[in-house]
Coordinates of C-alpha atoms and ligand atoms in Angstrom, one line a residue:
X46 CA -29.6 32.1 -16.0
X47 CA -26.5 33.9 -15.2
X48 CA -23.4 35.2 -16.8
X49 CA -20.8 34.2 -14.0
X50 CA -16.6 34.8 -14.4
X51 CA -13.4 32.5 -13.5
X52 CA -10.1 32.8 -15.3
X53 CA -10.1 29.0 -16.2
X54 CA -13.1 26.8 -15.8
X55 CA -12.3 23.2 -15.5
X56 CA -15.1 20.6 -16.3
X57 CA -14.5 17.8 -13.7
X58 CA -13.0 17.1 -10.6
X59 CA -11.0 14.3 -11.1
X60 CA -7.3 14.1 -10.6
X61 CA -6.8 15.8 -13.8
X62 CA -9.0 18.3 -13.0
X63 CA -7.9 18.5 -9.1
X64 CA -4.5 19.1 -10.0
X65 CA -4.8 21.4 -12.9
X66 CA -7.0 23.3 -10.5
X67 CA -4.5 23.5 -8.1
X68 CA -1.7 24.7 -10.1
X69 CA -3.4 27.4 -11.4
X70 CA -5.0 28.9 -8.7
X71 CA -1.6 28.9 -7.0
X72 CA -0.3 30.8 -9.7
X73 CA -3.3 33.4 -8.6
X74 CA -5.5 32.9 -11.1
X75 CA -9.6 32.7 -10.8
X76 CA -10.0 28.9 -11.0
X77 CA -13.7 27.3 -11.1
X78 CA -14.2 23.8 -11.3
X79 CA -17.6 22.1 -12.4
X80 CA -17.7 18.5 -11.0
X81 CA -21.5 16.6 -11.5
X82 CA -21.1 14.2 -8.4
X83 CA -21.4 14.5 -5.1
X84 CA -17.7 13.5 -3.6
X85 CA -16.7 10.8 -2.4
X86 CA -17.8 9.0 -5.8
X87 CA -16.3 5.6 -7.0
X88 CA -14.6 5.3 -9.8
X89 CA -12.2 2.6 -11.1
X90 CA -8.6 3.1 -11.9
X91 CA -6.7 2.4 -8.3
X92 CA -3.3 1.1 -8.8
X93 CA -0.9 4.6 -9.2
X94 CA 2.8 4.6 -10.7
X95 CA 5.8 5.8 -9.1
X96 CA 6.0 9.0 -11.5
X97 CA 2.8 10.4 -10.3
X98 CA 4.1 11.5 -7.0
X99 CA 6.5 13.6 -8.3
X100 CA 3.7 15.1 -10.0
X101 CA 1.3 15.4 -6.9
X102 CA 4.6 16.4 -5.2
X103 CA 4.4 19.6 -7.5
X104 CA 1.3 20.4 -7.3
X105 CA 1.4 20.5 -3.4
X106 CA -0.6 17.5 -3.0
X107 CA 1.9 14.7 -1.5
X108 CA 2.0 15.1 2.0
X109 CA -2.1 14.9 2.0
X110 CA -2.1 11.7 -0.2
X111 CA 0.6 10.0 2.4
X112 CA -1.2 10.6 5.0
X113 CA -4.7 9.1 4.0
X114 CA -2.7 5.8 4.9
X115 CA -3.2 4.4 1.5
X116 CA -1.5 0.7 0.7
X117 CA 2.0 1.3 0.0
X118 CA 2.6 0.0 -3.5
X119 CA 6.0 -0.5 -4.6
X120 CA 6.1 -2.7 -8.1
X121 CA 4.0 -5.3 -10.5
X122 CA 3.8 -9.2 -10.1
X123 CA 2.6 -10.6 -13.2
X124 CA 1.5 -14.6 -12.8
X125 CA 1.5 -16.5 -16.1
X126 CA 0.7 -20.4 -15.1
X127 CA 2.1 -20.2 -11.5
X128 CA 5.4 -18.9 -12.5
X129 CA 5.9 -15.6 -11.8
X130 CA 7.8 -12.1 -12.8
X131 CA 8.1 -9.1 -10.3
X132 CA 9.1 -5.7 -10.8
X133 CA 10.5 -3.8 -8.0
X134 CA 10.3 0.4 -8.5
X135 CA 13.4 0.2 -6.6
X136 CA 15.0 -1.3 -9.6
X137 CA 14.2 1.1 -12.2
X138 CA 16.7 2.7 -14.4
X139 CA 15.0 6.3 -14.1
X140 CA 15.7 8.4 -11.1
X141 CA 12.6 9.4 -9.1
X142 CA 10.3 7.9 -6.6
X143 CA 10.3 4.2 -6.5
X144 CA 6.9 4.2 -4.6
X145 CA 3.2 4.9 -4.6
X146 CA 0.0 4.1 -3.8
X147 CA -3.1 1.7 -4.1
X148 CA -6.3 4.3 -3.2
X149 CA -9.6 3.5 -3.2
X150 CA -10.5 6.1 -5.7
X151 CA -13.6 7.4 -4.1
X152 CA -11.1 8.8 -0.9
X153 CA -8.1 9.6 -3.6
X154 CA -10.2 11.9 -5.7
X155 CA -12.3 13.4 -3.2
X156 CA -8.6 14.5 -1.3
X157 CA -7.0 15.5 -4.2
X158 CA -10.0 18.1 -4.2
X159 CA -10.0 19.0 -0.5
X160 CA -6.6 20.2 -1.5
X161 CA -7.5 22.2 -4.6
X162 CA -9.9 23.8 -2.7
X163 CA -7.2 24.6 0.1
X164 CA -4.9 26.1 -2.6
X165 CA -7.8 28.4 -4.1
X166 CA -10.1 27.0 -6.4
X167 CA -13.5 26.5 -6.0
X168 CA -15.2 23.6 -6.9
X169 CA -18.8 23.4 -7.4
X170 CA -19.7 19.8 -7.2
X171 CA -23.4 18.4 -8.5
X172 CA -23.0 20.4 -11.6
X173 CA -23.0 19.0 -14.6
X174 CA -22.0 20.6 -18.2
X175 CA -24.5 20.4 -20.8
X176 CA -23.5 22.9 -23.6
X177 CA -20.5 25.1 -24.8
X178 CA -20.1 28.5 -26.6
X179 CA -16.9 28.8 -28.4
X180 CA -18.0 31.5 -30.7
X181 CA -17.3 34.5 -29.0
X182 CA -14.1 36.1 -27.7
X183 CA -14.6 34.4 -24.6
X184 CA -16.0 30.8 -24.3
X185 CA -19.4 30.7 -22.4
X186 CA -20.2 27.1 -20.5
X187 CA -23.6 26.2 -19.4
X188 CA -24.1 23.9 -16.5
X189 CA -27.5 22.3 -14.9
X190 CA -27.5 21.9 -11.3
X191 CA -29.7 22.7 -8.0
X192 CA -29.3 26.2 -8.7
X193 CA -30.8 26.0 -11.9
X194 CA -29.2 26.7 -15.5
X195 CA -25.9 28.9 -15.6
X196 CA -23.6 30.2 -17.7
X197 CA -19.9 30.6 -17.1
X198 CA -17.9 33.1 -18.9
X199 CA -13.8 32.3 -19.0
X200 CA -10.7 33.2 -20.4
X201 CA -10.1 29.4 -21.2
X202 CA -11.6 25.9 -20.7
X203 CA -9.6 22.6 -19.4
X204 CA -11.9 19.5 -20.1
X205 CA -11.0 17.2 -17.4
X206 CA -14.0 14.8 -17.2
X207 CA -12.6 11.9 -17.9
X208 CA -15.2 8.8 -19.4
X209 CA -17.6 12.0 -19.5
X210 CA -15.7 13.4 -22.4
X211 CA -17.4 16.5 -22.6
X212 CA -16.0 18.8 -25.0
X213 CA -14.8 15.8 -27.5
X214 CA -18.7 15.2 -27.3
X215 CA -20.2 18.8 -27.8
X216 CA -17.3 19.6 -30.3
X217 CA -17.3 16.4 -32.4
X218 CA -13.5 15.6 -31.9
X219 CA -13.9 12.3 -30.5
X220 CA -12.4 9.4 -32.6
X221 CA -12.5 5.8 -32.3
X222 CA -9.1 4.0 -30.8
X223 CA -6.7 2.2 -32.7
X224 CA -7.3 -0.9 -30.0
X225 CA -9.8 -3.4 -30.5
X226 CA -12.9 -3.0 -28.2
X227 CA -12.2 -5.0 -24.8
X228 CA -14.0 -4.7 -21.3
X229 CA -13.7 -5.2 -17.7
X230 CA -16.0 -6.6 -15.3
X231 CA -14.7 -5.9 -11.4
X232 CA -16.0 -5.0 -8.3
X233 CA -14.2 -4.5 -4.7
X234 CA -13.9 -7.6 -1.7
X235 CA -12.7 -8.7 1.3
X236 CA -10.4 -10.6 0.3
X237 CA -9.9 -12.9 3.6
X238 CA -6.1 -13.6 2.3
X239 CA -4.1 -14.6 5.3
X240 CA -0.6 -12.7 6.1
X241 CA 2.0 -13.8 3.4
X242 CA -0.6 -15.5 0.9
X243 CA 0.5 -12.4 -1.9
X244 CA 2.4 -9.5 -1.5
X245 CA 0.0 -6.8 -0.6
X246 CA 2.6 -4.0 -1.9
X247 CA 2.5 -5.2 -5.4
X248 CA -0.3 -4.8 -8.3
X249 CA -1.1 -8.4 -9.5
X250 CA -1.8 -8.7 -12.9
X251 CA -2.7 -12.6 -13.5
X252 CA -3.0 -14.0 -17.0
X253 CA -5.4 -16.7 -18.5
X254 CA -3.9 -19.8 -18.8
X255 CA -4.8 -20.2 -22.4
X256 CA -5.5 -16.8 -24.0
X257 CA -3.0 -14.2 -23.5
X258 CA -5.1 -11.4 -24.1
X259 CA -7.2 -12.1 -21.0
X260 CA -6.3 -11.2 -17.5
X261 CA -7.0 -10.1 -14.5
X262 CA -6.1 -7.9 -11.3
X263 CA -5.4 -7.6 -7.5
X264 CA -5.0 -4.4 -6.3
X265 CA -5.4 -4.7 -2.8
X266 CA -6.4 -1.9 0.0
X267 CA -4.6 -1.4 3.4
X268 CA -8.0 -2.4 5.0
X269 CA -8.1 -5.7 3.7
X270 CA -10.5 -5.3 0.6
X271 CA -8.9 -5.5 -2.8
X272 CA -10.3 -4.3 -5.9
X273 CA -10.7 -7.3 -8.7
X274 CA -11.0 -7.3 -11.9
X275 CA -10.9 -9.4 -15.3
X276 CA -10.4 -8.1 -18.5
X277 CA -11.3 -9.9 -21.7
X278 CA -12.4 -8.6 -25.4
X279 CA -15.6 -7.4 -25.9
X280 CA -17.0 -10.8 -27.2
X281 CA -16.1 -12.9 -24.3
X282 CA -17.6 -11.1 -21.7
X283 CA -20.6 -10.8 -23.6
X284 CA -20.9 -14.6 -24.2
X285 CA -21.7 -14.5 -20.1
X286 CA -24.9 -15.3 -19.2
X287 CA -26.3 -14.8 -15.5
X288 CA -26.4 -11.4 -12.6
X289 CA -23.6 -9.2 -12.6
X290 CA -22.5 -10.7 -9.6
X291 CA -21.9 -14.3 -11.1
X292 CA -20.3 -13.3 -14.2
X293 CA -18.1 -11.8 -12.6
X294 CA -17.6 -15.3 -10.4
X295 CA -16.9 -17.1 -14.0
X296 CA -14.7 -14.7 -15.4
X297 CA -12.3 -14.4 -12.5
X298 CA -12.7 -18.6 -11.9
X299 CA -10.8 -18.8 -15.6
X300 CA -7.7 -17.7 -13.7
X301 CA -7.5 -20.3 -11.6
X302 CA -4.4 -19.2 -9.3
X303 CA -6.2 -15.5 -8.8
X304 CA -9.5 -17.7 -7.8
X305 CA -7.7 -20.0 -5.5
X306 CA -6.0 -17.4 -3.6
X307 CA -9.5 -15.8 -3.4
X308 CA -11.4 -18.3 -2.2
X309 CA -12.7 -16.5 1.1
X310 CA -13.0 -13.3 -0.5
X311 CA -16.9 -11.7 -0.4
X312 CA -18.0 -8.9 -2.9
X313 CA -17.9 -5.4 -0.8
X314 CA -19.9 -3.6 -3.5
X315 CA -21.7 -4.1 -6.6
X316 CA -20.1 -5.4 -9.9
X317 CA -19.4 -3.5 -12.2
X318 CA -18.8 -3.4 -16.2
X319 CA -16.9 -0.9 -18.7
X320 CA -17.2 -2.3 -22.4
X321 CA -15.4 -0.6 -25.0
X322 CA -13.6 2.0 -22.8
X323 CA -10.5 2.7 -25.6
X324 CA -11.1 6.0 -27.3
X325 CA -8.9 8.9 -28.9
X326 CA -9.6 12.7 -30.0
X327 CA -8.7 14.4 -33.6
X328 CA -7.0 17.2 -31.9
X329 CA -5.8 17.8 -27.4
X330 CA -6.6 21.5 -27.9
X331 CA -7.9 24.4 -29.8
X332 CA -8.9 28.2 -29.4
X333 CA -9.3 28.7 -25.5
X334 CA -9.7 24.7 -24.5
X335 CA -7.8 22.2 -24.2
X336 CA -8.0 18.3 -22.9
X337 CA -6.6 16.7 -20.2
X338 CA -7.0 12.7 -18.9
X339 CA -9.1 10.6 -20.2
X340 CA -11.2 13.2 -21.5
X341 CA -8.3 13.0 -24.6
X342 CA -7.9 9.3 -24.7
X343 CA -7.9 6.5 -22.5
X344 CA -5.4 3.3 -23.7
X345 CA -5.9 0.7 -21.9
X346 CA -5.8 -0.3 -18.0
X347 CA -3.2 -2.8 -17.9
X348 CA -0.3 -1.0 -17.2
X349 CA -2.1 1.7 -14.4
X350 CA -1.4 4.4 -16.6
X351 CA -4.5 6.6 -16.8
X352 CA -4.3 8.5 -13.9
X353 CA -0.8 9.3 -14.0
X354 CA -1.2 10.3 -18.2
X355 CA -4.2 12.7 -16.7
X356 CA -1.7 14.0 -13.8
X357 CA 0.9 14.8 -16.6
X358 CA -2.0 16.4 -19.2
X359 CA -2.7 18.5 -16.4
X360 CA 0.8 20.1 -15.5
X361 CA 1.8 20.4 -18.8
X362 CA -1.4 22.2 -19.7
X363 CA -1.3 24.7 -16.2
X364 CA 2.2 25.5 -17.4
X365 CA 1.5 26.8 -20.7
X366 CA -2.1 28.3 -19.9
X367 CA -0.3 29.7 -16.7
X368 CA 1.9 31.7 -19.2
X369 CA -0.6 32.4 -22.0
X370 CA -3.0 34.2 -19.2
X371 CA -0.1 36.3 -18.4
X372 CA 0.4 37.7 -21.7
X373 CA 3.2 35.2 -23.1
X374 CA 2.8 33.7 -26.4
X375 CA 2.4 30.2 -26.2
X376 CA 1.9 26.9 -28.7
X377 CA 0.1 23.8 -27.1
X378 CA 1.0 21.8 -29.8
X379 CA 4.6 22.2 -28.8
X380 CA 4.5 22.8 -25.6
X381 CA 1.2 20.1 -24.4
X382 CA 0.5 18.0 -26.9
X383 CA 4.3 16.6 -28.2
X384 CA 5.5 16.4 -24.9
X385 CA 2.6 14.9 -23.4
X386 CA 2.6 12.4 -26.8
X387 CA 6.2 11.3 -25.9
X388 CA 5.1 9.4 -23.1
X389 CA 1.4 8.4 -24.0
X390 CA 3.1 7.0 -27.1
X391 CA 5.5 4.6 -24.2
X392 CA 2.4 3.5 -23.3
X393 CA 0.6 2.4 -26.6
X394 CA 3.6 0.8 -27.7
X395 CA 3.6 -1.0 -24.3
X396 CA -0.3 -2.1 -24.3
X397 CA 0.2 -3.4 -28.3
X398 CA 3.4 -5.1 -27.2
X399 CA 1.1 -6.7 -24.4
X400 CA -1.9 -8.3 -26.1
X401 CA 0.4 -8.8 -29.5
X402 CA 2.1 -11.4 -27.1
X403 CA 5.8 -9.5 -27.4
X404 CA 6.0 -7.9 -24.3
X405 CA 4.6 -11.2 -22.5
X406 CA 7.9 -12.6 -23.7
X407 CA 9.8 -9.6 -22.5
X408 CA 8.2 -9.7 -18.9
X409 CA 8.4 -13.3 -18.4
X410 CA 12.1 -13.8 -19.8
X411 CA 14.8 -15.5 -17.2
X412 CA 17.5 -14.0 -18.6
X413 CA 17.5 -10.6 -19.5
X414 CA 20.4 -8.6 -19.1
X415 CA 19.9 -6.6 -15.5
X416 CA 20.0 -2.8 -17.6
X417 CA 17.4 -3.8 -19.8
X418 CA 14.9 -4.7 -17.0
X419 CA 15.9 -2.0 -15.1
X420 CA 14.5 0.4 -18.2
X421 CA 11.5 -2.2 -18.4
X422 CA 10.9 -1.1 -15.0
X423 CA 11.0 2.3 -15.4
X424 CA 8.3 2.1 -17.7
X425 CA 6.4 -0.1 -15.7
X426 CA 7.0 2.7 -12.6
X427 CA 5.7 5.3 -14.9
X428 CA 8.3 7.1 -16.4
X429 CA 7.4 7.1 -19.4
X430 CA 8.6 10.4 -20.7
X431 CA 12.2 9.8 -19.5
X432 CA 13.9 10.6 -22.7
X433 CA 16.7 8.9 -21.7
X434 CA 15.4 5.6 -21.4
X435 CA 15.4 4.0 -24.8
X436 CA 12.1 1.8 -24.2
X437 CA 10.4 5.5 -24.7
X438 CA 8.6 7.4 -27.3
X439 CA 8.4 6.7 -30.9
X440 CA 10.8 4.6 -30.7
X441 CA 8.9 2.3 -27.9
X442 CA 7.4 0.1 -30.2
X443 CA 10.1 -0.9 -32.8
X444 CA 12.8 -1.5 -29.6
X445 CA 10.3 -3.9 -27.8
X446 CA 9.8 -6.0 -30.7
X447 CA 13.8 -6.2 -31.3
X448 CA 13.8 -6.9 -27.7
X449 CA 11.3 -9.4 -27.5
X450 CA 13.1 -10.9 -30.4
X451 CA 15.8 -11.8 -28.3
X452 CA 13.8 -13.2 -25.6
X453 CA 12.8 -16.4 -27.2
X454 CA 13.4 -19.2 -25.3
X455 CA 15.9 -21.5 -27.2
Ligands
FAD95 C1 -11.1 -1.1 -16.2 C2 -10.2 0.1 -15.9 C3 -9.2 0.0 -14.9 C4 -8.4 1.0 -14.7 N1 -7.3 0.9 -13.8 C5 -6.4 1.9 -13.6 C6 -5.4 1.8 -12.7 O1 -5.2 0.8 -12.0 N2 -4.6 2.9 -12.5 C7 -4.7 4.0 -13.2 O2 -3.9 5.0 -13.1 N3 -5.8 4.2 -14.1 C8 -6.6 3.1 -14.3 N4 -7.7 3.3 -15.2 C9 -7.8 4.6 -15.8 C10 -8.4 5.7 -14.8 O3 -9.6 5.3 -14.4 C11 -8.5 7.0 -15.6 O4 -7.4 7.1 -16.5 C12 -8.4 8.2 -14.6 O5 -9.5 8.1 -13.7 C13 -8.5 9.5 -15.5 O6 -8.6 10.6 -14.6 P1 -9.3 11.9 -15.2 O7 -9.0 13.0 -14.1 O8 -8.9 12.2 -16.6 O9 -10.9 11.5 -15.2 P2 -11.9 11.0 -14.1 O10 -11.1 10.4 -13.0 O11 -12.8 10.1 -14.8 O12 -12.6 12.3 -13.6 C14 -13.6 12.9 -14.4 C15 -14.6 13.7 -13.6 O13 -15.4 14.5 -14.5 C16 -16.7 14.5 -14.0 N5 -17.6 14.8 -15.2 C17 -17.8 14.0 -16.3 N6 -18.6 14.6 -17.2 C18 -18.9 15.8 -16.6 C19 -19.7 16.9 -17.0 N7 -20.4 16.9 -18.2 N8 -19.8 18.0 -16.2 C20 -19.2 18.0 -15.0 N9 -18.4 17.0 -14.6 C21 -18.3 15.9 -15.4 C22 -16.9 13.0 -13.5 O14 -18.0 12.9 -12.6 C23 -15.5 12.7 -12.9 O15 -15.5 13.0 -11.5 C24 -8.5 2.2 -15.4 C25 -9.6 2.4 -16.3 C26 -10.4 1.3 -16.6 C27 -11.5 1.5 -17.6

């Protein structure tokens, strides 16, 4: 057992963590971050927004992303019955990058890393947190790995571990999500698609014929796997019987076009399942932490938002800590958690609008005036926060549905 310092000690490597990491220790200060894998790890959540390279691009991490050679990803194509709505990034009302990436996570993460390492933070990977001390002046952090039990002694702790939600756990701050209780079942393939079959540069979100809150998506790879996944509430998946494997074969085969066009496709790894993966926090910060990603709250995947909510958690939150370990007197609530609300509240208005049938409407409508879908799109690209869109905020919600109003087919 030892006592051992860091400025700022970040539980989790992910791209919250990574970037928070990196920001920090460019700003000089003594950053330690506790990751429990080994990287390259998998994890889900593979299809980026336009927004988050501006926020790579500030935390020095662009250049390395571009050139992992990642599939260029440039809008949405959502598939109701064969007929079929795009959304091009270059058509958002926002200004901003109008492109990203689709990353197989496992190469994503582990450069996003490689390059808060570079920058000055070290990252201690295979070691897991297991308790907290917030009692003292300092908070102490206890971590199991190979090297035994230690403990960490900082100025201030930034949970970043994602599904792991470590200090909502320890703390007792975690709260059950407004959403009802859905899963996914996925996995990754070669999809076997021949040249011009789908456009590779586009997300594909596919919805069940029937039942609008069920659908699926394509998120293809630049070496011809995809990952694929369907989405369902709780209930329905659980009504499938059989391996992993062919559940995942039935749920995909009620979307027929998605099936057809994967006909040839073979699994490249093994299925897997999140149930239940919607959850919240009573509070996003408190005496010397505070929560980034989807260690706070995790919506909902259909609109790619997580990781670029985690890469906005985690430069709001280097900002302010940056100028509270200088001296500076700071408030999170005003300065991390309302501004980082204003756009995680785009998105919950935007997932309720989705499964309470609205935004459907609003996505698959002819004839909507070309401003409107412009700001649609800018949503959709991730700019959420951009106050000047009026699809944003509080005010998401209330809009959409006067929107979605007027998008009734006569
Ligand atoms: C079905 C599904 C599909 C999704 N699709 C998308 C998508 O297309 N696009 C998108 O942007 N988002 C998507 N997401 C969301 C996305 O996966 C997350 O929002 C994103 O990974 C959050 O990043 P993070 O840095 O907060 O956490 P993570 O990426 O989860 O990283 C957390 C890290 O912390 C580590 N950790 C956990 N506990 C501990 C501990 N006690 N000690 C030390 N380390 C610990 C973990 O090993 C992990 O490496 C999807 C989510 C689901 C469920």
């Amino acid at each position: 057992m030892s006592e051992l310092l860091a400025d700022v000690l970040v539980i989790g490597a992910g791209p919250a963590g990574s970037v928070a990491a990196a920001l920090l220790a460019r700003s000089g200060f003594a950053v330690r971050v506790l990751e429990r894998e080994a990287f390259p790890r998998f994890s889900i959540g593979e299809s980026l927004l336009a927004c988050s390279m501006e926020l790579l691009e500030e935390a020095g991490m662009v250049e390395a992303v571009k050139a992992r050679g990642f599939q260029l990803k440039n809008g949405a194509a959502f598939d109701r019955n064969g007929e079929l709505s795009e959304f091009d990034f270059a058509h958002k009302s926002s200004p901003g990058y109008s492109f990203t990436f689709q990353v197989p996570r496992a190469e994503f993460d582990a450069t996003l890393a490689a390059e808060a390492q570079r920058q000055g933070a070290e990252i201690r990977f295979e070691t897991e947190i297991t308790a907290v001390d917030f009692s003292g002046g300092r908070p102490k952090v206890t971590s199991r790995s190979a090297r035994g039990v230690e403990v960490h002694e900082a100025s201030f702790v930034l949970d970043a571990s994602g599904f792991g939600r470590t200090l909502p756990r320890l703390l007792g701050l975690e709260r059950p999500s407004a959403f009802p209780p859905r899963g996914a079942i996925f996995t990754h393939v070669r999809d076997n698609t021949a040249q011009g079959d789908f456009d590779r540069q586009k997300i594909r979100i596919g919805i069940h014929p029937t039942e609008s809150d069920i659908w699926s998506w394509l998120i293809p790879f630049s070496n011809g796997h995809a990952s694929v996944g369907v989405v369902a509430p709780v209930d329905h998946h659980r009504a499938r019987t059989g391996s992993p494997e062919e559940r995942f074969w039935q749920a995909l085969a009620a979307e027929p076009r998605l099936r057809a066009l994967l006909s040839r496709a073979e699994t490249v790894r093994p299925v897997g399942e999140i149930i239940g993966y919607a959850a919240t926090v009573t509070q996003l910060h408190g005496r010397h932490f505070a929560l980034l990603g989807n260690a706070a709250e995790f919506l909902d995947p259909v609109f790619s938002s997580g990781v670029t909510i985690a890469l906005k958690s985690a430069s709001l939150a280097a900002a302010v800590l940056g100028r509270q370990l200088r001296g500076d007197d700071v408030d999170w609530q005003r300065e991390f958690a309302e501004p980082l609300n204003y756009g995680v509240e785009t998105f919950r208005a935007f997932v309720a609008g989705w499964y309470d049938g609205s935004l459907q409407r609003v996505i698959f409508f002819q004839r909507q005036p070309d401003n409107i879908r412009r700001m649609i799109c800018s949503v959709l690209a991730g700019y959420a926060w951009d106050r000047g869109n009026p699809y944003t905020g509080s005010q998401a919600g209330r809009r959409l549905r006067t929107l979605a109003e007027l998008c009734r087919p006569n």
